[in-house]
PDB file of C-alpha atoms in Angstrom:
ATOM      1  CA  HIS E 272      11.637  80.597 -24.169  1.00  0.00           C
ATOM      2  CA  THR E 273      11.937  76.864 -23.646  1.00  0.00           C
ATOM      3  CA  HIS E 274      10.039  74.003 -25.157  1.00  0.00           C
ATOM      4  CA  LYS E 275       9.162  70.819 -23.324  1.00  0.00           C
ATOM      5  CA  MET E 276      10.846  67.767 -24.807  1.00  0.00           C
ATOM      6  CA  GLU E 277       9.880  64.200 -23.921  1.00  0.00           C
ATOM      7  CA  VAL E 278      12.743  62.055 -22.617  1.00  0.00           C
ATOM      8  CA  TYR E 279      12.814  58.296 -23.174  1.00  0.00           C
ATOM      9  CA  VAL E 280      15.059  55.470 -22.036  1.00  0.00           C
ATOM     10  CA  TYR E 281      15.400  52.864 -24.781  1.00  0.00           C
ATOM     11  CA  VAL E 282      16.162  49.413 -23.366  1.00  0.00           C
ATOM     12  CA  TYR E 283      17.904  46.709 -25.414  1.00  0.00           C
ATOM     13  CA  ASP E 284      18.728  43.116 -24.476  1.00  0.00           C
ATOM     14  CA  LEU E 285      22.266  42.539 -25.745  1.00  0.00           C
ATOM     15  CA  SER E 286      21.816  38.793 -25.194  1.00  0.00           C
ATOM     16  CA  MET E 287      18.764  38.781 -27.499  1.00  0.00           C
ATOM     17  CA  GLY E 288      16.878  36.528 -25.086  1.00  0.00           C
ATOM     18  CA  MET E 289      19.798  34.207 -24.318  1.00  0.00           C
ATOM     19  CA  ALA E 290      20.268  35.524 -20.752  1.00  0.00           C
ATOM     20  CA  ARG E 291      16.712  34.517 -19.892  1.00  0.00           C
ATOM     21  CA  LEU E 292      17.352  31.013 -21.271  1.00  0.00           C
ATOM     22  CA  PHE E 293      20.843  30.287 -19.975  1.00  0.00           C
ATOM     23  CA  SER E 294      21.683  32.558 -17.011  1.00  0.00           C
ATOM     24  CA  GLN E 295      20.323  30.060 -14.457  1.00  0.00           C
ATOM     25  CA  SER E 296      22.658  27.309 -15.675  1.00  0.00           C
ATOM     26  CA  ILE E 297      25.666  29.613 -16.231  1.00  0.00           C
ATOM     27  CA  ILE E 298      25.654  31.778 -13.083  1.00  0.00           C
ATOM     28  CA  GLY E 299      23.028  30.048 -10.957  1.00  0.00           C
ATOM     29  CA  LYS E 300      20.611  32.963 -11.084  1.00  0.00           C
ATOM     30  CA  GLN E 301      17.816  33.938 -13.444  1.00  0.00           C
ATOM     31  CA  LEU E 302      18.514  37.152 -15.396  1.00  0.00           C
ATOM     32  CA  ASP E 303      15.934  38.506 -17.818  1.00  0.00           C
ATOM     33  CA  GLY E 304      18.488  40.215 -20.073  1.00  0.00           C
ATOM     34  CA  ILE E 305      21.877  41.838 -20.484  1.00  0.00           C
ATOM     35  CA  TRP E 306      20.734  45.441 -20.671  1.00  0.00           C
ATOM     36  CA  HIS E 307      21.983  48.253 -22.858  1.00  0.00           C
ATOM     37  CA  THR E 308      20.230  51.604 -22.528  1.00  0.00           C
ATOM     38  CA  SER E 309      20.241  54.923 -24.308  1.00  0.00           C
ATOM     39  CA  ILE E 310      18.470  58.242 -23.858  1.00  0.00           C
ATOM     40  CA  VAL E 311      16.235  59.627 -26.591  1.00  0.00           C
ATOM     41  CA  VAL E 312      15.623  63.385 -26.549  1.00  0.00           C
ATOM     42  CA  TYR E 313      15.709  66.293 -29.050  1.00  0.00           C
ATOM     43  CA  GLY E 314      15.081  63.835 -31.906  1.00  0.00           C
ATOM     44  CA  LYS E 315      18.274  61.827 -31.292  1.00  0.00           C
ATOM     45  CA  GLU E 316      19.326  58.710 -29.401  1.00  0.00           C
ATOM     46  CA  TYR E 317      22.376  59.210 -27.153  1.00  0.00           C
ATOM     47  CA  PHE E 318      24.424  56.336 -25.755  1.00  0.00           C
ATOM     48  CA  PHE E 319      27.824  55.412 -24.379  1.00  0.00           C
ATOM     49  CA  GLY E 320      29.640  52.685 -26.254  1.00  0.00           C
ATOM     50  CA  GLY E 321      33.055  51.237 -25.618  1.00  0.00           C
ATOM     51  CA  ALA E 322      34.207  52.142 -29.124  1.00  0.00           C
ATOM     52  CA  GLY E 323      33.353  55.804 -29.614  1.00  0.00           C
ATOM     53  CA  GLY E 324      32.567  57.214 -26.193  1.00  0.00           C
ATOM     54  CA  ILE E 325      29.330  59.232 -26.214  1.00  0.00           C
ATOM     55  CA  GLU E 326      27.558  58.715 -29.521  1.00  0.00           C
ATOM     56  CA  SER E 327      24.264  59.712 -31.078  1.00  0.00           C
ATOM     57  CA  THR E 328      22.115  58.449 -33.894  1.00  0.00           C
ATOM     58  CA  ASP E 329      18.566  58.686 -35.151  1.00  0.00           C
ATOM     59  CA  PRO E 330      16.249  56.892 -32.695  1.00  0.00           C
ATOM     60  CA  SER E 331      16.208  53.076 -33.099  1.00  0.00           C
ATOM     61  CA  ARG E 332      19.150  53.252 -35.546  1.00  0.00           C
ATOM     62  CA  SER E 333      21.871  52.373 -33.042  1.00  0.00           C
ATOM     63  CA  PRO E 334      23.975  49.241 -33.552  1.00  0.00           C
ATOM     64  CA  TYR E 335      21.981  47.503 -30.792  1.00  0.00           C
ATOM     65  CA  GLY E 336      18.975  46.532 -32.891  1.00  0.00           C
ATOM     66  CA  THR E 337      15.390  47.229 -31.880  1.00  0.00           C
ATOM     67  CA  PRO E 338      14.664  48.363 -28.328  1.00  0.00           C
ATOM     68  CA  ILE E 339      12.546  45.884 -26.383  1.00  0.00           C
ATOM     69  CA  GLN E 340      11.154  48.712 -24.274  1.00  0.00           C
ATOM     70  CA  LYS E 341      10.780  52.498 -24.505  1.00  0.00           C
ATOM     71  CA  ILE E 342      10.252  54.097 -21.100  1.00  0.00           C
ATOM     72  CA  ASN E 343       8.939  57.665 -20.951  1.00  0.00           C
ATOM     73  CA  LEU E 344      10.752  59.561 -18.175  1.00  0.00           C
ATOM     74  CA  GLY E 345       8.636  62.670 -18.666  1.00  0.00           C
ATOM     75  CA  ALA E 346       9.549  66.028 -20.110  1.00  0.00           C
ATOM     76  CA  THR E 347      12.609  68.239 -19.786  1.00  0.00           C
ATOM     77  CA  HIS E 348      12.695  72.017 -20.060  1.00  0.00           C
ATOM     78  CA  ILE E 349      16.472  72.062 -20.504  1.00  0.00           C
ATOM     79  CA  PRO E 350      17.437  73.650 -23.856  1.00  0.00           C
ATOM     80  CA  LYS E 351      19.393  71.493 -26.308  1.00  0.00           C
ATOM     81  CA  GLU E 352      22.436  73.814 -26.103  1.00  0.00           C
ATOM     82  CA  ILE E 353      22.626  73.347 -22.309  1.00  0.00           C
ATOM     83  CA  PHE E 354      22.269  69.589 -22.813  1.00  0.00           C
ATOM     84  CA  TYR E 355      25.187  69.669 -25.298  1.00  0.00           C
ATOM     85  CA  ASP E 356      27.255  71.613 -22.748  1.00  0.00           C
ATOM     86  CA  PHE E 357      26.455  68.926 -20.172  1.00  0.00           C
ATOM     87  CA  LEU E 358      27.435  66.116 -22.585  1.00  0.00           C
ATOM     88  CA  ASN E 359      30.648  67.945 -23.354  1.00  0.00           C
ATOM     89  CA  GLU E 360      31.403  68.203 -19.601  1.00  0.00           C
ATOM     90  CA  ILE E 361      30.832  64.502 -18.939  1.00  0.00           C
ATOM     91  CA  SER E 362      32.523  63.338 -22.172  1.00  0.00           C
ATOM     92  CA  VAL E 363      35.852  62.897 -20.360  1.00  0.00           C
ATOM     93  CA  LYS E 364      34.239  60.481 -17.888  1.00  0.00           C
ATOM     94  CA  TYR E 365      32.548  58.652 -20.777  1.00  0.00           C
ATOM     95  CA  ALA E 366      35.484  58.575 -23.199  1.00  0.00           C
ATOM     96  CA  ALA E 367      35.964  55.225 -24.967  1.00  0.00           C
ATOM     97  CA  GLU E 368      39.030  54.315 -22.901  1.00  0.00           C
ATOM     98  CA  LYS E 369      37.099  54.884 -19.637  1.00  0.00           C
ATOM     99  CA  TYR E 370      34.471  52.262 -20.555  1.00  0.00           C
ATOM    100  CA  HIS E 371      34.187  49.518 -17.926  1.00  0.00           C
ATOM    101  CA  LEU E 372      31.682  46.712 -18.338  1.00  0.00           C
ATOM    102  CA  LEU E 373      30.808  46.640 -14.626  1.00  0.00           C
ATOM    103  CA  LYS E 374      31.506  50.140 -13.306  1.00  0.00           C
ATOM    104  CA  ASN E 375      31.265  52.706 -16.138  1.00  0.00           C
ATOM    105  CA  ASN E 376      28.975  51.511 -18.887  1.00  0.00           C
ATOM    106  CA  CYS E 377      26.047  52.599 -21.060  1.00  0.00           C
ATOM    107  CA  ASN E 378      23.608  52.264 -18.163  1.00  0.00           C
ATOM    108  CA  ASN E 379      25.683  54.520 -15.893  1.00  0.00           C
ATOM    109  CA  PHE E 380      25.657  57.091 -18.708  1.00  0.00           C
ATOM    110  CA  SER E 381      21.887  56.773 -19.224  1.00  0.00           C
ATOM    111  CA  GLU E 382      21.306  57.161 -15.475  1.00  0.00           C
ATOM    112  CA  GLU E 383      23.416  60.336 -15.288  1.00  0.00           C
ATOM    113  CA  VAL E 384      21.739  61.873 -18.358  1.00  0.00           C
ATOM    114  CA  ALA E 385      18.239  60.920 -17.124  1.00  0.00           C
ATOM    115  CA  GLN E 386      18.965  62.574 -13.761  1.00  0.00           C
ATOM    116  CA  PHE E 387      20.255  65.722 -15.479  1.00  0.00           C
ATOM    117  CA  LEU E 388      17.290  66.051 -17.846  1.00  0.00           C
ATOM    118  CA  THR E 389      14.391  64.912 -15.650  1.00  0.00           C
ATOM    119  CA  GLY E 390      15.621  64.297 -12.101  1.00  0.00           C
ATOM    120  CA  LYS E 391      14.417  60.697 -12.513  1.00  0.00           C
ATOM    121  CA  SER E 392      16.315  57.419 -12.563  1.00  0.00           C
ATOM    122  CA  ILE E 393      16.317  54.669 -15.116  1.00  0.00           C
ATOM    123  CA  PRO E 394      14.891  51.377 -13.707  1.00  0.00           C
ATOM    124  CA  LYS E 395      16.967  49.886 -10.869  1.00  0.00           C
ATOM    125  CA  TYR E 396      16.823  46.371 -12.346  1.00  0.00           C
ATOM    126  CA  ILE E 397      19.027  47.777 -15.136  1.00  0.00           C
ATOM    127  CA  THR E 398      21.589  49.674 -13.039  1.00  0.00           C
ATOM    128  CA  ASN E 399      21.772  46.806 -10.501  1.00  0.00           C
ATOM    129  CA  LEU E 400      22.469  44.137 -13.149  1.00  0.00           C
ATOM    130  CA  PRO E 401      26.274  43.819 -12.673  1.00  0.00           C
ATOM    131  CA  GLU E 402      25.915  43.456  -8.900  1.00  0.00           C
ATOM    132  CA  GLU E 403      23.046  41.009  -9.253  1.00  0.00           C
ATOM    133  CA  ALA E 404      24.802  38.887 -11.879  1.00  0.00           C
ATOM    134  CA  LEU E 405      28.004  38.668  -9.837  1.00  0.00           C
ATOM    135  CA  SER E 406      26.305  38.026  -6.482  1.00  0.00           C
ATOM    136  CA  THR E 407      26.328  34.244  -6.947  1.00  0.00           C
ATOM    137  CA  PRO E 408      29.394  32.028  -6.369  1.00  0.00           C
ATOM    138  CA  ARG E 409      29.637  31.301 -10.109  1.00  0.00           C
ATOM    139  CA  GLY E 410      29.135  34.999 -10.842  1.00  0.00           C
ATOM    140  CA  GLN E 411      32.088  35.805  -8.574  1.00  0.00           C
ATOM    141  CA  ALA E 412      34.193  33.323 -10.533  1.00  0.00           C
ATOM    142  CA  LEU E 413      33.214  35.107 -13.757  1.00  0.00           C
ATOM    143  CA  ARG E 414      34.212  38.531 -12.421  1.00  0.00           C
ATOM    144  CA  SER E 415      37.899  38.245 -13.385  1.00  0.00           C
ATOM    145  CA  TYR E 416      36.941  37.007 -16.851  1.00  0.00           C
ATOM    146  CA  ILE E 417      34.542  39.946 -17.292  1.00  0.00           C
ATOM    147  CA  GLU E 418      37.182  42.368 -15.978  1.00  0.00           C
ATOM    148  CA  SER E 419      39.601  41.045 -18.612  1.00  0.00           C
ATOM    149  CA  MET E 420      37.070  41.869 -21.364  1.00  0.00           C
ATOM    150  CA  THR E 421      37.092  45.569 -20.402  1.00  0.00           C
ATOM    151  CA  PRO E 422      39.176  47.724 -22.775  1.00  0.00           C
ATOM    152  CA  ASN E 423      42.623  48.838 -21.672  1.00  0.00           C
ATOM    153  CA  PRO E 424      42.273  52.295 -20.079  1.00  0.00           C
ATOM    154  CA  HIS E 425      45.822  53.246 -21.117  1.00  0.00           C
ATOM    155  CA  ARG E 426      45.111  53.134 -24.843  1.00  0.00           C
ATOM    156  CA  ALA E 427      45.934  56.515 -26.342  1.00  0.00           C
ATOM    157  CA  ASN E 428      43.220  58.561 -28.024  1.00  0.00           C
ATOM    158  CA  ASN E 429      45.583  61.400 -28.984  1.00  0.00           C
ATOM    159  CA  GLY E 430      43.797  63.750 -26.594  1.00  0.00           C
ATOM    160  CA  ALA E 431      40.817  63.966 -28.942  1.00  0.00           C
ATOM    161  CA  ASN E 432      37.456  64.768 -27.421  1.00  0.00           C
ATOM    162  CA  PRO E 433      35.123  61.992 -28.657  1.00  0.00           C
ATOM    163  CA  PHE E 434      32.171  64.305 -28.143  1.00  0.00           C
ATOM    164  CA  GLN E 435      33.477  67.189 -30.221  1.00  0.00           C
ATOM    165  CA  ALA E 436      31.007  66.474 -33.018  1.00  0.00           C
ATOM    166  CA  PHE E 437      28.131  67.615 -30.784  1.00  0.00           C
ATOM    167  CA  VAL E 438      29.688  70.842 -29.612  1.00  0.00           C
ATOM    168  CA  GLN E 439      28.084  73.700 -31.449  1.00  0.00           C
ATOM    169  CA  PRO E 440      30.650  76.050 -33.008  1.00  0.00           C
ATOM    170  CA  GLN E 441      30.667  79.491 -31.409  1.00  0.00           C
ATOM    171  CA  PRO E 442      29.918  82.352 -33.817  1.00  0.00           C
TER     172      PRO E 442
END
């Protein structure tokens, strides 16, 4: 028997309002924020960070401060164990060394998890941010700088699965 669980996208502005103030002068385009997202379900907040791969915490206790928005995506009927299996499957794709600021970030993770749990997407203004920010001539000039800020994918993690903590031990 399955229980319905509400699924939320928590939205954070990593710029803490600075993007809204300065994006026009820096890249020549108005951006409302630099978005970080996470998925809240089963009493936990799940997110992809560059440091630890897929991580979880109590809701609103992540290192990103207070969410500026909590979007209800509806309910999921998927049991927590199946969700953990799914996270374990995608943990290779979302390992710390695979983090990429423009192509494989927290918002890509949130989108994939939202689709799995509810069949719905997170807001497009969030997933389209990298493309939008880099669509201006000054944004294009910033691309190589942003690329250089992405962690080195060849850093060793000793083959450890960063998601192992969530895998339920088999009896």
